[in-house]
Amino acid sequence: SDLDLHQVFWTNVLWFAVVVVTFPLSRLYLKKFNPDGARDRSILEDAVLLWKAATNLMVVWSYKNVCQDLNSVFLESWIGHGGYPGKAEHWYFNEYTSRNVDDTWMYMVVQFGMLFIAMAFALLFCTGLKMYQASRQERGLKAGFADLWLKEPPFLLGIGLAQSHIFTSGWYWFPAAVVRADVSMAVYTVFVRSVCGVICTVVITAITKWHRQHCKRERGKWDQDTLSARWVWALWIELFVRALPFCFAWQWSQLCHNMYFFGWFGCQWPYEECGKSTLWMWVFYCALFMFVAFHAVPKLQATAQTMQQLEESYGKTLCKNDKHLLRSQLITNQQFATFFSYGLGWGFTSVIATECKQHITPNCPESITASNVFYSVVTTIVLIFGVFCSVSHAFLGGFRLRRRADMIVTIDQGCAHQLFGDIDNDSNGYITRDELSDF
């Protein structure tokens, strides 16, 4: 709280550099720990797997923080008064004065510029990874973490956040003159958030449809293995399109936060200072969101799979007239499935952030002293290994047990060839004892 925007930005830049360097090391020393298969594992193995997954997520999240802090620095420098156009007493709705309109246009310019910066850095970083990958392949070696990051770039969340801020610009164009004092402000905020979400959905669906059609038509040009100008341009488009689900998830998560916290409890953004019950508000929000996601995501994924099969099999015959509708429904269902996944993650992150802000545990000390640091480290270790690893171990253990039961059913139904095909890692037609034990 004592740091200004520039200090916060450079602190997160330093943290991003640290996690980028440590991630390849964790991949190197923990490569023998594989999450695949259904065999039972000890809590220590699951703790290592959790750490291995968390290190990659730390890179993703730290880059998002760097982009967010840099955006705040630009806005505060060029707009001032908190970095938002308009006035806080008018909820930053537009009064359509010359200053307010100019600030809103400047806000949009900053967001487009921030999107370009976020994508440019990601492009340069991935280009460097591609060069490293090529040099390793020339020597007959695997590229390791470079292969992983080129398949799943860790910059998509930061790019998606920058994209989302562009759609949020609609909030600052809403006229303040239409707001009535006798109407709850929650009505206006939910309405504006809903409009931004719908516009976001329509635009993302249209861009994703274009991308799917273009990639299918130009598959030979886009799938370039060697570093070239065409590959760089393809990567630029891929980064933009693959970040759109994060943009979608962020927009609709903000709508859910607004409806729950401000609509029900009158708690204002950023929903971290709603009194002594703030932590419980976030806990119940996560529980409610998890309940809805648990029932909605399987249905969304099943419907999306059906739509994809219909499009691929009958898109040019029986469902020719419905081809574009099938594709739109497929994309929308996939976007909402992603929204539930990442929205729940953001909810749990906010639980930890609220706990930290209220200093309920010694995890986030108010002052830096030897004793406070000691208690903070002990608390963090207890939370990670005593709570998170235990919950993860119990959840994954149940999942693997169900998968082993499904294997028995598969064998009993005479479909063992499908099961053994998954176990045969080297695809040589034989299953060794090690392959069976690892699976």
Short mmCIF file of C-alpha atoms in Angstrom, two decimals:
data_model
loop_
_atom_site.label_atom_id
_atom_site.label_comp_id
_atom_site.label_asym_id
_atom_site.label_seq_id
_atom_site.Cartn_x
_atom_site.Cartn_y
_atom_site.Cartn_z
CA SER A 1 0.00 0.00 0.00
CA ASP A 2 3.01 2.31 0.40
CA LEU A 3 4.18 1.79 -3.21
CA ASP A 4 3.17 4.07 -6.07
CA LEU A 5 2.06 2.77 -9.47
CA HIS A 6 5.56 2.80 -10.96
CA GLN A 7 7.02 0.87 -8.02
CA VAL A 8 4.23 -1.69 -8.16
CA PHE A 9 4.83 -2.10 -11.90
CA TRP A 10 8.57 -2.69 -11.55
CA THR A 11 8.00 -5.04 -8.61
CA ASN A 12 5.73 -7.19 -10.79
CA VAL A 13 8.22 -6.99 -13.67
CA LEU A 14 10.87 -8.37 -11.33
CA TRP A 15 8.54 -11.13 -10.15
CA PHE A 16 7.67 -12.00 -13.76
CA ALA A 17 11.38 -12.33 -14.56
CA VAL A 18 11.89 -14.59 -11.53
CA VAL A 19 9.05 -16.99 -12.42
CA VAL A 20 10.09 -17.09 -16.10
CA VAL A 21 13.56 -18.21 -15.06
CA THR A 22 12.41 -20.70 -12.42
CA PHE A 23 9.77 -22.40 -14.56
CA PRO A 24 12.26 -24.17 -16.91
CA LEU A 25 14.20 -25.32 -13.85
CA SER A 26 11.10 -26.87 -12.31
CA ARG A 27 10.30 -28.55 -15.64
CA LEU A 28 13.86 -29.93 -15.80
CA TYR A 29 14.09 -31.33 -12.29
CA LEU A 30 10.48 -32.53 -12.09
CA LYS A 31 10.15 -34.01 -15.58
CA LYS A 32 9.84 -37.56 -14.26
CA PHE A 33 6.58 -36.63 -12.48
CA ASN A 34 3.80 -37.14 -15.03
CA PRO A 35 0.10 -36.44 -14.31
CA ASP A 36 -1.08 -38.84 -17.04
CA GLY A 37 -2.58 -42.20 -16.22
CA ALA A 38 -4.90 -43.42 -13.47
CA ARG A 39 -2.59 -45.14 -11.00
CA ASP A 40 -2.86 -44.15 -7.35
CA ARG A 41 -0.29 -41.61 -6.15
CA SER A 42 0.99 -40.48 -2.78
CA ILE A 43 0.28 -37.03 -1.41
CA LEU A 44 3.91 -36.10 -2.05
CA GLU A 45 3.59 -36.98 -5.75
CA ASP A 46 0.41 -34.94 -6.03
CA ALA A 47 2.12 -32.05 -4.22
CA VAL A 48 4.93 -32.12 -6.80
CA LEU A 49 2.41 -32.24 -9.67
CA LEU A 50 0.52 -29.32 -8.13
CA TRP A 51 3.73 -27.31 -7.85
CA LYS A 52 4.66 -28.19 -11.42
CA ALA A 53 1.31 -26.90 -12.69
CA ALA A 54 1.42 -23.85 -10.41
CA THR A 55 4.79 -22.66 -11.73
CA ASN A 56 3.37 -22.32 -15.24
CA LEU A 57 0.28 -20.58 -13.86
CA MET A 58 2.52 -18.15 -11.97
CA VAL A 59 4.07 -17.10 -15.28
CA VAL A 60 0.61 -16.62 -16.79
CA TRP A 61 -0.67 -14.61 -13.84
CA SER A 62 2.47 -12.50 -13.38
CA TYR A 63 2.37 -11.40 -17.03
CA LYS A 64 -1.26 -10.40 -16.55
CA ASN A 65 -0.24 -8.31 -13.55
CA VAL A 66 2.55 -6.63 -15.53
CA CYS A 67 0.09 -5.70 -18.30
CA GLN A 68 -2.48 -4.46 -15.81
CA ASP A 69 0.04 -2.33 -13.89
CA LEU A 70 1.51 -0.85 -17.08
CA ASN A 71 -2.00 0.03 -18.20
CA SER A 72 -2.62 1.80 -14.87
CA VAL A 73 0.63 3.76 -15.24
CA PHE A 74 -0.36 4.97 -18.71
CA LEU A 75 -3.89 5.90 -17.66
CA GLU A 76 -2.77 7.78 -14.57
CA SER A 77 -0.13 9.66 -16.58
CA TRP A 78 -2.38 10.65 -19.50
CA ILE A 79 -5.83 10.92 -17.89
CA GLY A 80 -5.23 11.43 -14.19
CA HIS A 81 -7.86 11.38 -11.40
CA GLY A 82 -7.52 7.65 -10.81
CA GLY A 83 -6.91 6.68 -14.41
CA TYR A 84 -10.58 6.58 -15.36
CA PRO A 85 -12.51 9.06 -17.53
CA GLY A 86 -15.33 10.82 -15.73
CA LYS A 87 -16.03 11.31 -12.06
CA ALA A 88 -16.35 8.73 -9.32
CA GLU A 89 -19.54 10.34 -7.95
CA HIS A 90 -21.16 9.73 -11.36
CA TRP A 91 -19.82 6.14 -11.47
CA TYR A 92 -17.55 7.23 -14.32
CA PHE A 93 -20.50 7.53 -16.68
CA ASN A 94 -20.03 10.12 -19.39
CA GLU A 95 -21.26 13.67 -18.78
CA TYR A 96 -20.33 14.53 -22.39
CA THR A 97 -18.31 17.58 -21.49
CA SER A 98 -15.35 18.26 -23.75
CA ARG A 99 -12.93 17.05 -21.06
CA ASN A 100 -14.93 13.90 -20.39
CA VAL A 101 -15.18 12.99 -24.09
CA ASP A 102 -11.46 13.64 -24.65
CA ASP A 103 -10.55 11.50 -21.64
CA THR A 104 -12.76 8.66 -22.87
CA TRP A 105 -11.13 8.74 -26.31
CA MET A 106 -7.72 8.78 -24.62
CA TYR A 107 -8.77 5.79 -22.53
CA MET A 108 -9.60 3.85 -25.70
CA VAL A 109 -6.31 4.86 -27.35
CA VAL A 110 -4.41 3.62 -24.28
CA GLN A 111 -6.27 0.29 -24.36
CA PHE A 112 -5.50 -0.32 -28.04
CA GLY A 113 -1.90 0.68 -27.41
CA MET A 114 -1.72 -1.63 -24.40
CA LEU A 115 -3.06 -4.50 -26.49
CA PHE A 116 -0.36 -3.86 -29.09
CA ILE A 117 2.38 -3.77 -26.43
CA ALA A 118 1.15 -6.98 -24.76
CA MET A 119 1.02 -8.80 -28.09
CA ALA A 120 4.35 -7.38 -29.33
CA PHE A 121 6.20 -8.60 -26.25
CA ALA A 122 4.56 -12.03 -26.52
CA LEU A 123 5.49 -12.19 -30.22
CA LEU A 124 9.14 -11.33 -29.55
CA PHE A 125 9.33 -13.82 -26.68
CA CYS A 126 7.79 -16.63 -28.73
CA THR A 127 10.05 -15.81 -31.67
CA GLY A 128 13.04 -16.24 -29.36
CA LEU A 129 11.59 -19.55 -28.18
CA LYS A 130 11.21 -20.64 -31.80
CA MET A 131 14.86 -19.84 -32.50
CA TYR A 132 15.89 -21.77 -29.37
CA GLN A 133 13.69 -24.69 -30.44
CA ALA A 134 15.25 -24.73 -33.92
CA SER A 135 18.79 -24.72 -32.53
CA ARG A 136 17.98 -27.61 -30.20
CA GLN A 137 16.36 -29.62 -32.97
CA GLU A 138 19.41 -29.17 -35.20
CA ARG A 139 21.44 -30.93 -32.52
CA GLY A 140 18.85 -33.67 -32.14
CA LEU A 141 17.68 -32.44 -28.71
CA LYS A 142 14.24 -31.68 -27.29
CA ALA A 143 13.33 -28.06 -26.59
CA GLY A 144 11.45 -28.85 -23.36
CA PHE A 145 9.73 -25.76 -21.99
CA ALA A 146 10.01 -23.99 -25.37
CA ASP A 147 7.77 -26.65 -26.94
CA LEU A 148 5.24 -26.19 -24.14
CA TRP A 149 5.18 -22.39 -24.33
CA LEU A 150 4.91 -22.38 -28.12
CA LYS A 151 1.89 -24.69 -27.90
CA GLU A 152 0.34 -22.87 -24.93
CA PRO A 153 1.81 -19.33 -24.74
CA PRO A 154 1.74 -18.01 -21.15
CA PHE A 155 0.80 -14.52 -22.36
CA LEU A 156 -2.81 -15.15 -23.37
CA LEU A 157 -4.34 -14.02 -20.08
CA GLY A 158 -2.51 -10.67 -20.22
CA ILE A 159 -3.53 -10.16 -23.86
CA GLY A 160 -7.11 -11.18 -23.06
CA LEU A 161 -7.24 -8.64 -20.24
CA ALA A 162 -6.10 -5.90 -22.64
CA GLN A 163 -8.80 -6.97 -25.10
CA SER A 164 -11.40 -6.91 -22.34
CA HIS A 165 -10.54 -3.33 -21.41
CA ILE A 166 -11.41 -2.28 -24.96
CA PHE A 167 -14.93 -3.68 -24.55
CA THR A 168 -15.16 -2.08 -21.10
CA SER A 169 -14.87 1.29 -22.85
CA GLY A 170 -18.63 1.07 -23.38
CA TRP A 171 -19.06 1.73 -19.66
CA TYR A 172 -17.44 5.15 -19.96
CA TRP A 173 -19.64 6.16 -22.91
CA PHE A 174 -22.90 5.52 -21.03
CA PRO A 175 -24.62 8.92 -20.51
CA ALA A 176 -24.73 10.04 -16.89
CA ALA A 177 -27.79 12.19 -17.66
CA VAL A 178 -30.14 9.19 -17.89
CA VAL A 179 -29.37 8.05 -14.32
CA ARG A 180 -32.31 8.73 -11.99
CA ALA A 181 -31.90 9.19 -8.26
CA ASP A 182 -34.98 7.06 -7.46
CA VAL A 183 -33.61 4.03 -9.33
CA SER A 184 -31.02 1.74 -7.78
CA MET A 185 -27.59 2.27 -9.29
CA ALA A 186 -27.24 -1.51 -9.48
CA VAL A 187 -29.83 -1.50 -12.28
CA TYR A 188 -27.67 0.78 -14.42
CA THR A 189 -24.37 -0.95 -13.67
CA VAL A 190 -25.76 -4.43 -14.39
CA PHE A 191 -27.37 -3.12 -17.60
CA VAL A 192 -24.13 -1.56 -18.84
CA ARG A 193 -22.10 -4.63 -17.91
CA SER A 194 -24.64 -6.84 -19.72
CA VAL A 195 -24.45 -4.71 -22.88
CA CYS A 196 -20.65 -4.85 -22.81
CA GLY A 197 -20.82 -8.61 -22.35
CA VAL A 198 -23.24 -9.12 -25.23
CA ILE A 199 -21.17 -6.94 -27.57
CA CYS A 200 -18.07 -8.84 -26.48
CA THR A 201 -19.78 -12.17 -27.20
CA VAL A 202 -20.99 -11.13 -30.66
CA VAL A 203 -17.59 -9.73 -31.71
CA ILE A 204 -15.61 -12.69 -30.34
CA THR A 205 -17.94 -15.19 -32.01
CA ALA A 206 -17.57 -13.41 -35.36
CA ILE A 207 -13.76 -13.25 -35.10
CA THR A 208 -13.48 -16.89 -34.03
CA LYS A 209 -15.74 -18.03 -36.89
CA TRP A 210 -13.57 -16.14 -39.36
CA HIS A 211 -10.44 -17.64 -37.86
CA ARG A 212 -11.78 -21.20 -38.06
CA GLN A 213 -12.77 -20.75 -41.69
CA HIS A 214 -9.50 -19.06 -42.60
CA CYS A 215 -7.35 -21.67 -40.87
CA LYS A 216 -9.25 -24.49 -42.54
CA ARG A 217 -8.84 -22.86 -45.94
CA GLU A 218 -5.16 -21.89 -45.42
CA ARG A 219 -4.02 -24.86 -43.33
CA GLY A 220 -0.95 -25.46 -45.45
CA LYS A 221 0.19 -21.85 -44.99
CA TRP A 222 -0.48 -21.52 -41.27
CA ASP A 223 1.14 -24.73 -40.07
CA GLN A 224 4.73 -23.66 -40.72
CA ASP A 225 7.35 -25.42 -38.63
CA THR A 226 10.24 -23.15 -39.58
CA LEU A 227 10.79 -19.57 -38.50
CA SER A 228 9.70 -17.21 -41.28
CA ALA A 229 7.76 -13.99 -41.84
CA ARG A 230 4.66 -16.06 -42.57
CA TRP A 231 5.11 -17.93 -39.26
CA VAL A 232 5.46 -14.63 -37.37
CA TRP A 233 2.26 -13.27 -38.95
CA ALA A 234 0.46 -16.53 -38.18
CA LEU A 235 1.65 -16.33 -34.57
CA TRP A 236 0.37 -12.74 -34.28
CA ILE A 237 -3.11 -13.83 -35.34
CA GLU A 238 -3.00 -16.94 -33.16
CA LEU A 239 -2.08 -14.91 -30.08
CA PHE A 240 -4.94 -12.50 -30.70
CA VAL A 241 -7.57 -15.17 -31.35
CA ARG A 242 -6.49 -17.60 -28.63
CA ALA A 243 -6.63 -14.79 -26.05
CA LEU A 244 -10.28 -14.05 -26.84
CA PRO A 245 -11.68 -16.71 -24.43
CA PHE A 246 -9.88 -14.93 -21.57
CA CYS A 247 -11.38 -11.64 -22.73
CA PHE A 248 -14.82 -13.27 -22.78
CA ALA A 249 -14.33 -14.82 -19.34
CA TRP A 250 -13.17 -11.51 -17.84
CA GLN A 251 -16.19 -9.58 -19.17
CA TRP A 252 -18.78 -12.04 -17.93
CA SER A 253 -16.97 -12.52 -14.61
CA GLN A 254 -17.22 -8.77 -14.01
CA LEU A 255 -20.95 -8.95 -14.69
CA CYS A 256 -21.35 -11.78 -12.16
CA HIS A 257 -19.33 -9.85 -9.58
CA ASN A 258 -21.45 -6.76 -10.15
CA MET A 259 -24.74 -8.64 -9.79
CA TYR A 260 -23.66 -10.54 -6.71
CA PHE A 261 -21.73 -7.96 -4.70
CA PHE A 262 -23.33 -4.68 -5.72
CA GLY A 263 -26.79 -5.94 -6.64
CA TRP A 264 -27.28 -8.06 -3.50
CA PHE A 265 -24.99 -6.51 -0.91
CA GLY A 266 -24.40 -2.96 -2.14
CA CYS A 267 -20.65 -3.58 -2.10
CA GLN A 268 -18.80 -1.50 -4.68
CA TRP A 269 -15.90 -2.43 -6.97
CA PRO A 270 -13.28 -3.87 -6.43
CA TYR A 271 -15.42 -5.78 -3.89
CA GLU A 272 -12.60 -6.22 -1.38
CA GLU A 273 -13.78 -3.77 1.30
CA CYS A 274 -17.38 -4.76 2.08
CA GLY A 275 -16.99 -4.86 5.84
CA LYS A 276 -16.16 -7.74 8.12
CA SER A 277 -18.20 -10.18 6.03
CA THR A 278 -16.22 -9.61 2.81
CA LEU A 279 -14.36 -12.89 3.06
CA TRP A 280 -17.57 -14.85 3.60
CA MET A 281 -19.17 -13.07 0.65
CA TRP A 282 -16.37 -14.30 -1.58
CA VAL A 283 -16.48 -17.82 -0.11
CA PHE A 284 -20.22 -18.14 -0.75
CA TYR A 285 -19.79 -16.61 -4.21
CA CYS A 286 -17.21 -19.29 -5.07
CA ALA A 287 -19.46 -22.02 -3.64
CA LEU A 288 -22.43 -20.78 -5.69
CA PHE A 289 -20.31 -20.36 -8.81
CA MET A 290 -18.83 -23.84 -8.34
CA PHE A 291 -22.29 -25.37 -7.99
CA VAL A 292 -23.51 -23.74 -11.21
CA ALA A 293 -20.29 -24.60 -13.06
CA PHE A 294 -20.45 -28.22 -11.90
CA HIS A 295 -23.84 -28.63 -13.56
CA ALA A 296 -23.38 -26.30 -16.54
CA VAL A 297 -19.89 -27.11 -17.87
CA PRO A 298 -20.52 -30.82 -18.71
CA LYS A 299 -23.70 -29.88 -20.60
CA LEU A 300 -21.95 -27.04 -22.44
CA GLN A 301 -19.07 -29.29 -23.43
CA ALA A 302 -21.38 -32.11 -24.51
CA THR A 303 -23.46 -29.74 -26.62
CA ALA A 304 -20.32 -28.20 -28.14
CA GLN A 305 -19.02 -31.67 -29.03
CA THR A 306 -22.34 -32.54 -30.66
CA MET A 307 -22.34 -29.29 -32.64
CA GLN A 308 -18.79 -29.93 -33.80
CA GLN A 309 -19.62 -33.46 -34.95
CA LEU A 310 -22.69 -32.22 -36.82
CA GLU A 311 -20.70 -29.45 -38.47
CA GLU A 312 -17.90 -31.77 -39.55
CA SER A 313 -20.15 -34.63 -40.70
CA TYR A 314 -23.25 -32.92 -42.06
CA GLY A 315 -22.24 -29.26 -42.45
CA LYS A 316 -22.23 -29.60 -46.24
CA THR A 317 -25.17 -32.02 -46.61
CA LEU A 318 -28.10 -32.37 -44.20
CA CYS A 319 -27.26 -29.30 -42.08
CA LYS A 320 -26.04 -27.12 -44.92
CA ASN A 321 -28.42 -24.27 -44.11
CA ASP A 322 -27.58 -24.48 -40.40
CA LYS A 323 -23.80 -24.64 -40.81
CA HIS A 324 -23.15 -21.07 -39.59
CA LEU A 325 -25.65 -21.46 -36.75
CA LEU A 326 -23.97 -24.69 -35.65
CA ARG A 327 -20.58 -23.01 -35.69
CA SER A 328 -21.84 -20.01 -33.70
CA GLN A 329 -23.45 -22.28 -31.10
CA LEU A 330 -20.26 -24.34 -30.88
CA ILE A 331 -18.10 -21.27 -30.29
CA THR A 332 -20.49 -19.74 -27.75
CA ASN A 333 -20.70 -22.95 -25.72
CA GLN A 334 -16.91 -23.29 -25.70
CA GLN A 335 -16.56 -19.67 -24.58
CA PHE A 336 -18.99 -20.12 -21.69
CA ALA A 337 -17.27 -23.35 -20.62
CA THR A 338 -14.00 -21.39 -20.49
CA PHE A 339 -15.75 -18.62 -18.57
CA PHE A 340 -16.84 -21.00 -15.82
CA SER A 341 -13.35 -22.49 -15.57
CA TYR A 342 -11.46 -19.22 -15.28
CA GLY A 343 -14.23 -17.37 -13.46
CA LEU A 344 -13.99 -19.88 -10.63
CA GLY A 345 -10.22 -19.46 -10.54
CA TRP A 346 -10.57 -15.69 -10.28
CA GLY A 347 -13.10 -16.17 -7.47
CA PHE A 348 -10.72 -18.27 -5.40
CA THR A 349 -7.92 -15.78 -6.10
CA SER A 350 -10.14 -13.03 -4.73
CA VAL A 351 -10.76 -15.09 -1.59
CA ILE A 352 -7.02 -15.20 -0.94
CA ALA A 353 -6.64 -11.50 -1.81
CA THR A 354 -9.43 -10.55 0.62
CA GLU A 355 -7.95 -12.71 3.37
CA CYS A 356 -4.61 -11.05 2.76
CA LYS A 357 -6.08 -7.54 2.79
CA GLN A 358 -7.94 -8.13 6.05
CA HIS A 359 -4.86 -9.78 7.68
CA ILE A 360 -6.94 -12.66 9.02
CA THR A 361 -3.85 -14.88 9.09
CA PRO A 362 -0.14 -13.96 9.31
CA ASN A 363 0.12 -14.77 5.59
CA CYS A 364 0.31 -11.06 4.65
CA PRO A 365 2.00 -9.09 7.46
CA GLU A 366 1.30 -5.38 7.83
CA SER A 367 4.99 -4.65 8.54
CA ILE A 368 8.24 -6.38 7.60
CA THR A 369 9.92 -7.71 10.74
CA ALA A 370 11.81 -10.93 11.42
CA SER A 371 8.97 -12.44 13.43
CA ASN A 372 6.30 -11.40 10.90
CA VAL A 373 8.30 -12.91 8.04
CA PHE A 374 8.75 -16.14 10.00
CA TYR A 375 5.03 -16.44 10.79
CA SER A 376 4.17 -15.57 7.18
CA VAL A 377 6.44 -18.30 5.80
CA VAL A 378 5.07 -20.88 8.25
CA THR A 379 1.48 -19.93 7.42
CA THR A 380 2.17 -20.13 3.69
CA ILE A 381 3.73 -23.58 4.03
CA VAL A 382 0.78 -24.79 6.10
CA LEU A 383 -1.71 -23.43 3.57
CA ILE A 384 0.10 -24.94 0.60
CA PHE A 385 0.94 -28.38 1.97
CA GLY A 386 -1.67 -28.73 4.70
CA VAL A 387 -4.70 -27.40 2.82
CA PHE A 388 -4.22 -27.03 -0.93
CA CYS A 389 -2.15 -30.18 -1.46
CA SER A 390 -4.48 -32.25 0.74
CA VAL A 391 -7.58 -31.05 -1.12
CA SER A 392 -5.87 -31.61 -4.48
CA HIS A 393 -4.75 -35.11 -3.45
CA ALA A 394 -8.26 -36.07 -2.32
CA PHE A 395 -9.87 -34.68 -5.49
CA LEU A 396 -7.38 -36.29 -7.87
CA GLY A 397 -7.54 -39.58 -5.95
CA GLY A 398 -11.28 -39.75 -6.46
CA PHE A 399 -10.91 -38.86 -10.13
CA ARG A 400 -8.31 -41.58 -10.71
CA LEU A 401 -10.44 -44.13 -8.87
CA ARG A 402 -13.39 -43.40 -11.18
CA ARG A 403 -11.08 -43.68 -14.18
CA ARG A 404 -9.75 -47.07 -13.03
CA ALA A 405 -13.35 -48.24 -12.61
CA ASP A 406 -14.12 -47.04 -16.14
CA MET A 407 -11.16 -49.08 -17.40
CA ILE A 408 -12.61 -52.22 -15.86
CA VAL A 409 -15.96 -51.50 -17.52
CA THR A 410 -14.17 -50.92 -20.83
CA ILE A 411 -12.41 -54.28 -20.60
CA ASP A 412 -15.64 -56.00 -19.57
CA GLN A 413 -17.41 -54.58 -22.65
CA GLY A 414 -14.75 -55.96 -24.96
CA CYS A 415 -13.20 -52.59 -25.86
CA ALA A 416 -9.83 -53.25 -24.32
CA HIS A 417 -8.00 -52.26 -27.52
CA GLN A 418 -8.94 -48.61 -26.87
CA LEU A 419 -7.57 -48.78 -23.33
CA PHE A 420 -4.35 -50.50 -24.30
CA GLY A 421 -3.82 -48.00 -27.08
CA ASP A 422 -3.65 -45.24 -24.45
CA ILE A 423 -1.20 -47.22 -22.32
CA ASP A 424 1.18 -48.01 -25.20
CA ASN A 425 3.25 -44.80 -25.02
CA ASP A 426 5.78 -45.72 -27.70
CA SER A 427 3.07 -47.16 -30.04
CA ASN A 428 5.07 -50.29 -30.76
CA GLY A 429 2.11 -52.64 -30.24
CA TYR A 430 3.43 -53.99 -26.94
CA ILE A 431 2.76 -52.94 -23.36
CA THR A 432 5.70 -53.18 -21.01
CA ARG A 433 5.50 -53.52 -17.24
CA ASP A 434 6.84 -49.97 -16.84
CA GLU A 435 4.19 -48.54 -19.19
CA LEU A 436 1.45 -50.35 -17.30
CA SER A 437 2.82 -49.27 -13.90
CA ASP A 438 3.20 -45.64 -14.96
CA PHE A 439 -0.33 -45.57 -16.33
#
